[in-house]
Short mmCIF file of C-alpha atoms in Angstrom, two decimals:
data_model
loop_
_atom_site.label_atom_id
_atom_site.label_comp_id
_atom_site.label_asym_id
_atom_site.label_seq_id
_atom_site.Cartn_x
_atom_site.Cartn_y
_atom_site.Cartn_z
CA UNK A 91 -12.74 -6.57 0.98
CA UNK A 92 -9.12 -5.89 0.13
CA UNK A 93 -8.36 -9.17 1.98
CA UNK A 94 -11.18 -11.01 0.00
CA UNK A 95 -9.47 -9.87 -2.92
CA UNK A 96 -5.74 -10.48 -2.28
CA UNK A 97 -6.93 -13.97 -1.31
CA UNK A 98 -6.54 -14.21 2.25
CA UNK A 99 -4.52 -11.09 3.06
CA UNK A 100 -1.72 -9.80 2.32
CA UNK A 101 1.25 -13.02 2.95
CA UNK A 102 4.57 -13.11 4.52
CA UNK A 103 7.73 -13.58 3.12
CA UNK A 104 6.54 -11.56 0.19
CA UNK A 105 7.31 -7.81 -1.26
CA UNK A 106 4.43 -5.78 -2.02
CA UNK A 107 3.34 -2.72 -4.03
CA UNK A 108 0.61 -0.20 -4.23
CA UNK A 109 0.45 2.01 -7.05
CA UNK A 110 -1.73 4.74 -7.86
CA UNK A 111 -1.98 8.26 -8.76
CA UNK A 112 -1.88 11.03 -6.43
CA UNK A 113 -4.34 11.50 -3.16
CA UNK A 114 -6.47 8.22 -4.10
CA UNK A 115 -5.66 6.58 -0.76
CA UNK A 116 -2.48 4.60 -1.19
CA UNK A 117 -0.82 6.04 2.08
CA UNK A 118 -3.93 5.37 3.86
CA UNK A 119 -4.51 1.69 2.63
CA UNK A 120 -0.69 1.42 3.98
CA UNK A 121 -1.94 2.59 7.55
CA UNK A 122 -4.50 0.17 7.59
CA UNK A 123 -2.18 -2.46 6.70
CA UNK A 124 -0.09 -1.68 9.40
CA UNK A 125 -2.87 -1.34 11.94
CA UNK A 126 -3.70 -4.58 11.43
CA UNK A 127 -0.53 -5.61 11.44
CA UNK A 128 0.39 -3.83 14.75
CA UNK A 129 -2.90 -5.35 16.34
CA UNK A 130 -2.12 -9.19 15.49
CA UNK A 131 2.02 -9.58 15.35
CA UNK A 132 4.77 -8.84 17.47
CA UNK A 133 6.97 -7.01 15.76
CA UNK A 134 7.63 -3.18 14.85
CA UNK A 135 6.58 -1.25 11.72
CA UNK A 136 9.82 0.58 9.89
CA UNK A 137 8.92 2.98 7.80
CA UNK A 138 11.33 4.59 5.19
CA UNK A 139 9.66 8.00 3.94
CA UNK A 140 11.58 9.79 0.84
CA UNK A 141 12.19 13.51 1.06
CA UNK A 142 9.48 16.11 1.09
CA UNK A 143 7.49 13.83 3.21
CA UNK A 144 5.71 15.74 6.08
CA UNK A 145 6.38 14.40 9.39
CA UNK A 146 4.20 11.10 10.88
CA UNK A 147 1.08 12.62 11.26
CA UNK A 148 -0.80 11.87 14.89
CA UNK A 149 -4.28 12.15 13.19
CA UNK A 150 -3.33 8.40 11.73
CA UNK A 151 -4.52 6.95 15.18
CA UNK A 152 -7.67 8.31 14.70
CA UNK A 153 -8.57 7.00 11.48
CA UNK A 154 -6.55 3.72 12.02
CA UNK A 155 -7.02 3.00 15.45
CA UNK A 156 -2.99 3.10 15.96
CA UNK A 157 -2.23 3.73 19.55
CA UNK A 158 0.56 2.07 20.23
CA UNK A 159 3.87 4.67 18.61
CA UNK A 160 6.69 2.75 20.64
CA UNK A 161 6.29 0.05 17.94
CA UNK A 162 6.43 2.28 14.91
CA UNK A 163 9.87 2.83 13.64
CA UNK A 164 11.52 1.40 16.92
CA UNK A 165 14.78 1.18 18.53
CA UNK A 166 15.70 4.38 17.68
CA UNK A 167 15.51 4.30 13.70
CA UNK A 168 15.35 7.25 11.95
CA UNK A 169 13.63 6.75 8.40
CA UNK A 170 15.11 10.56 7.90
CA UNK A 171 18.75 8.48 7.94
CA UNK A 172 18.44 7.37 4.53
CA UNK A 173 18.03 9.50 1.21
CA UNK A 174 19.55 7.29 -1.14
CA UNK A 175 17.89 3.84 -2.81
CA UNK A 176 21.08 1.69 -1.73
CA UNK A 177 20.68 3.02 1.70
CA UNK A 178 17.17 2.09 1.78
CA UNK A 179 17.69 -1.56 0.93
CA UNK A 180 20.54 -2.07 2.81
CA UNK A 181 18.75 -1.35 6.04
CA UNK A 182 15.76 -3.39 4.74
CA UNK A 183 18.28 -6.39 4.19
CA UNK A 184 20.25 -5.88 8.04
CA UNK A 185 16.29 -5.26 9.54
CA UNK A 186 15.41 -8.77 7.81
CA UNK A 187 18.29 -10.81 9.16
CA UNK A 188 17.93 -9.14 12.61
CA UNK A 189 14.09 -9.60 12.99
CA UNK A 190 11.40 -12.26 12.79
CA UNK A 191 8.20 -9.92 12.57
CA UNK A 192 8.48 -6.83 10.89
CA UNK A 193 6.35 -4.31 8.35
CA UNK A 194 9.34 -2.55 6.44
CA UNK A 195 7.37 0.54 4.44
CA UNK A 196 8.67 2.61 1.77
CA UNK A 197 6.68 5.45 1.10
CA UNK A 198 7.52 5.76 -1.77
CA UNK A 199 9.15 3.93 -4.10
CA UNK A 200 9.97 6.70 -6.64
CA UNK A 201 11.16 8.82 -4.05
CA UNK A 202 14.52 7.60 -3.47
CA UNK A 203 16.78 7.74 -6.38
CA UNK A 204 19.83 5.98 -6.56
CA UNK A 205 23.46 7.84 -4.90
CA UNK A 206 24.51 7.90 -9.07
CA UNK A 207 21.65 9.15 -10.25
CA UNK A 208 21.39 11.84 -7.45
CA UNK A 209 24.51 12.77 -7.35
CA UNK A 210 24.71 12.96 -11.82
CA UNK A 211 22.19 15.13 -11.45
CA UNK A 212 23.55 18.01 -9.14
CA UNK A 213 26.50 17.18 -11.87
CA UNK A 214 23.97 18.32 -15.02
CA UNK A 215 23.95 14.56 -15.77
CA UNK A 216 19.98 13.32 -17.03
CA UNK A 217 18.33 10.93 -16.10
CA UNK A 218 18.15 9.54 -19.38
CA UNK A 219 21.49 9.05 -19.88
CA UNK A 220 21.26 6.67 -17.17
CA UNK A 221 18.61 4.17 -17.91
CA UNK A 222 17.37 1.51 -15.90
CA UNK A 223 19.64 2.17 -12.45
CA UNK A 224 16.82 2.11 -9.82
CA UNK A 225 15.51 -1.24 -11.79
CA UNK A 226 19.09 -2.99 -11.55
CA UNK A 227 19.52 -2.20 -8.02
CA UNK A 228 15.59 -3.67 -7.00
CA UNK A 229 16.73 -6.74 -9.13
CA UNK A 230 20.26 -7.32 -7.49
CA UNK A 231 18.12 -6.71 -4.34
CA UNK A 232 15.59 -9.41 -4.60
CA UNK A 233 17.75 -11.91 -6.42
CA UNK A 234 21.09 -11.59 -3.98
CA UNK A 235 18.82 -13.09 -1.07
CA UNK A 236 16.40 -10.75 0.38
CA UNK A 237 13.34 -12.96 -0.48
CA UNK A 238 15.31 -16.19 0.55
CA UNK A 239 15.56 -14.04 4.28
CA UNK A 240 12.49 -13.24 4.54
CA UNK A 241 10.74 -16.70 3.24
CA UNK A 242 10.05 -18.41 6.60
CA UNK A 243 10.00 -15.71 8.80
CA UNK A 244 6.57 -13.19 9.44
CA UNK A 245 8.21 -10.09 7.04
CA UNK A 246 6.78 -7.77 4.70
CA UNK A 247 8.05 -5.70 1.88
CA UNK A 248 5.30 -2.92 1.38
CA UNK A 249 6.42 -0.36 -0.92
CA UNK A 250 4.11 2.49 -2.09
CA UNK A 251 4.50 3.43 -6.06
CA UNK A 252 3.48 6.66 -7.90
CA UNK A 253 1.21 6.56 -11.09
CA UNK A 254 3.02 9.37 -14.05
CA UNK A 255 1.79 10.14 -17.39
CA UNK A 256 3.56 8.60 -20.08
CA UNK A 257 4.77 11.40 -22.11
CA UNK A 258 6.34 9.09 -24.76
CA UNK A 259 3.34 8.67 -27.16
CA UNK A 260 3.10 5.04 -26.81
CA UNK A 261 2.91 2.47 -24.33
CA UNK A 262 0.19 2.68 -21.59
CA UNK A 263 -1.02 6.42 -20.74
CA UNK A 264 0.05 6.12 -17.09
CA UNK A 265 3.66 4.35 -15.92
CA UNK A 266 5.30 3.69 -12.83
CA UNK A 267 8.71 4.80 -12.01
CA UNK A 268 11.59 1.90 -11.04
CA UNK A 269 11.08 -0.30 -14.30
CA UNK A 270 9.86 -3.22 -14.95
CA UNK A 271 12.09 -4.85 -12.18
CA UNK A 272 9.39 -3.97 -9.61
CA UNK A 273 6.62 -6.20 -10.97
CA UNK A 274 8.66 -8.99 -11.85
CA UNK A 275 9.63 -9.16 -8.01
CA UNK A 276 6.54 -8.33 -6.19
CA UNK A 277 4.42 -11.32 -5.37
CA UNK A 278 1.17 -8.98 -4.85
CA UNK A 279 0.67 -5.61 -7.15
CA UNK A 280 -2.58 -3.74 -5.35
CA UNK A 281 -3.63 -0.26 -8.51
CA UNK A 282 -5.86 2.03 -6.95
CA UNK A 283 -8.15 4.16 -8.73
CA UNK A 284 -10.67 6.97 -7.29
CA UNK A 285 -14.12 6.41 -7.93
CA UNK A 286 -17.35 8.16 -7.02
CA UNK A 287 -17.03 11.63 -4.47
CA UNK A 288 -19.04 10.82 -0.94
CA UNK A 289 -20.89 13.54 0.14
CA UNK A 290 -22.94 14.17 3.46
CA UNK A 291 -26.52 15.36 3.35
CA UNK A 292 -25.49 18.81 3.41
CA UNK A 293 -23.60 18.27 -0.15
CA UNK A 294 -20.27 18.57 1.57
CA UNK A 295 -17.59 16.64 0.48
CA UNK A 296 -16.63 14.03 3.31
CA UNK A 297 -14.94 10.86 1.16
CA UNK A 298 -14.49 9.22 -1.83
CA UNK A 299 -14.54 5.53 -3.26
CA UNK A 300 -11.71 3.95 -4.02
CA UNK A 301 -11.44 1.31 -6.47
CA UNK A 302 -8.81 -1.08 -6.34
CA UNK A 303 -8.02 -3.72 -8.59
CA UNK A 304 -5.36 -6.86 -7.95
CA UNK A 305 -3.07 -6.83 -10.83
CA UNK A 306 -0.42 -9.45 -10.02
CA UNK A 307 -1.35 -11.97 -7.79
CA UNK A 308 1.17 -15.10 -6.99
CA UNK A 309 -0.89 -16.55 -4.13
CA UNK A 310 -4.42 -16.64 -5.36
CA UNK A 311 -6.41 -15.39 -8.85
CA UNK A 312 -5.19 -12.11 -9.96
CA UNK A 313 -7.38 -9.43 -11.47
CA UNK A 314 -9.50 -8.93 -8.42
CA UNK A 315 -11.74 -6.05 -8.23
CA UNK A 316 -12.89 -4.11 -5.00
CA UNK A 317 -14.46 -0.76 -4.25
CA UNK A 318 -13.58 0.53 -0.67
CA UNK A 319 -15.70 4.15 0.89
CA UNK A 320 -12.82 6.09 2.12
CA UNK A 321 -14.26 8.60 4.95
CA UNK A 322 -11.72 11.77 5.65
CA UNK A 323 -12.45 12.01 9.07
CA UNK A 324 -13.40 8.44 10.04
CA UNK A 325 -10.79 6.35 7.50
CA UNK A 326 -12.09 3.07 5.75
CA UNK A 327 -15.65 2.01 5.93
CA UNK A 328 -14.63 -2.09 5.71
CA UNK A 329 -18.04 -2.92 6.90
CA UNK A 330 -20.10 -0.61 4.74
CA UNK A 331 -18.00 -2.42 1.48
CA UNK A 332 -18.47 -6.28 3.01
CA UNK A 333 -22.28 -5.73 2.87
CA UNK A 334 -22.56 -4.19 -0.72
CA UNK A 335 -20.09 -7.09 -1.82
CA UNK A 336 -22.75 -9.52 -0.23
CA UNK A 337 -25.66 -7.77 -1.69
CA UNK A 338 -24.26 -8.06 -4.77
CA UNK A 339 -23.66 -11.68 -4.33
CA UNK A 340 -27.04 -12.50 -3.27
CA UNK A 341 -26.08 -13.62 -0.04
CA UNK A 342 -27.87 -11.06 1.67
CA UNK A 343 -30.91 -9.66 0.24
CA UNK A 344 -32.25 -5.87 0.75
CA UNK A 345 -35.98 -4.90 0.63
CA UNK A 346 -36.71 -0.74 1.01
CA UNK A 347 -34.18 -0.25 4.08
CA UNK A 348 -34.16 -3.23 5.52
CA UNK A 349 -31.18 -5.93 5.06
CA UNK A 350 -32.45 -9.86 4.79
CA UNK A 351 -29.96 -12.46 6.29
CA UNK A 352 -30.88 -16.17 7.17
CA UNK A 353 -34.51 -15.16 7.65
CA UNK A 354 -33.68 -12.08 9.56
CA UNK A 355 -34.40 -8.43 9.18
CA UNK A 356 -31.95 -5.96 10.04
CA UNK A 357 -32.16 -2.43 9.45
CA UNK A 358 -29.31 -0.62 6.89
CA UNK A 359 -27.52 1.76 8.93
CA UNK A 360 -28.27 0.13 12.41
#
């Protein structure tokens, strides 16, 4: 359903962002995308993780069907070696030049500050005195040749971004770190929002609905919306969301506990 909203799946040779509030499902969607990439492409998945992120959890193999971990951070790539934004973007450019197929993941864009900004904080220099540092780095990175490098390759740069409260008192209630440079440079922007909680028959919370909107799309019409149930023990319920979409569009018809498709009845849940 997310592929439908984007207009045929994530495009190669592009920069994609996924944003949303904490614990809404950003990293889970990222790993679902990674599992699809590993299934259909020959390249590796390279993950840049910010400081404070826990090590790669083994449970993602159960949630997203990832079994071949040799293709995640292959060739001795260690995401913990990159602490500054300049290092991350430089390595991403190096990988793009040396690979024909790769999925480059940054989790998260807000975790990597510039060397000048991070070193300045240690010296007591505030972020407000150095505005736009990250935005300038992203703009320089994209415009100096990264897009040209990946334009004819099966490479995707996918970054997760956080939503933070806007304390300035004007503008939108939430904002994304990194400035408007990310909005300008991204080809597809996916914004996630938490929906209803999902419960089992014992009234235990077992998941929640993730609501998404394609805020920007340079390959298909933007502003398409989608909803996908996410179960904490089993992952994304893509089939369930597709059935709901088909019911909404009248492609399928439902009567009681039965679903009708092309004069054939199916019991929901089978």
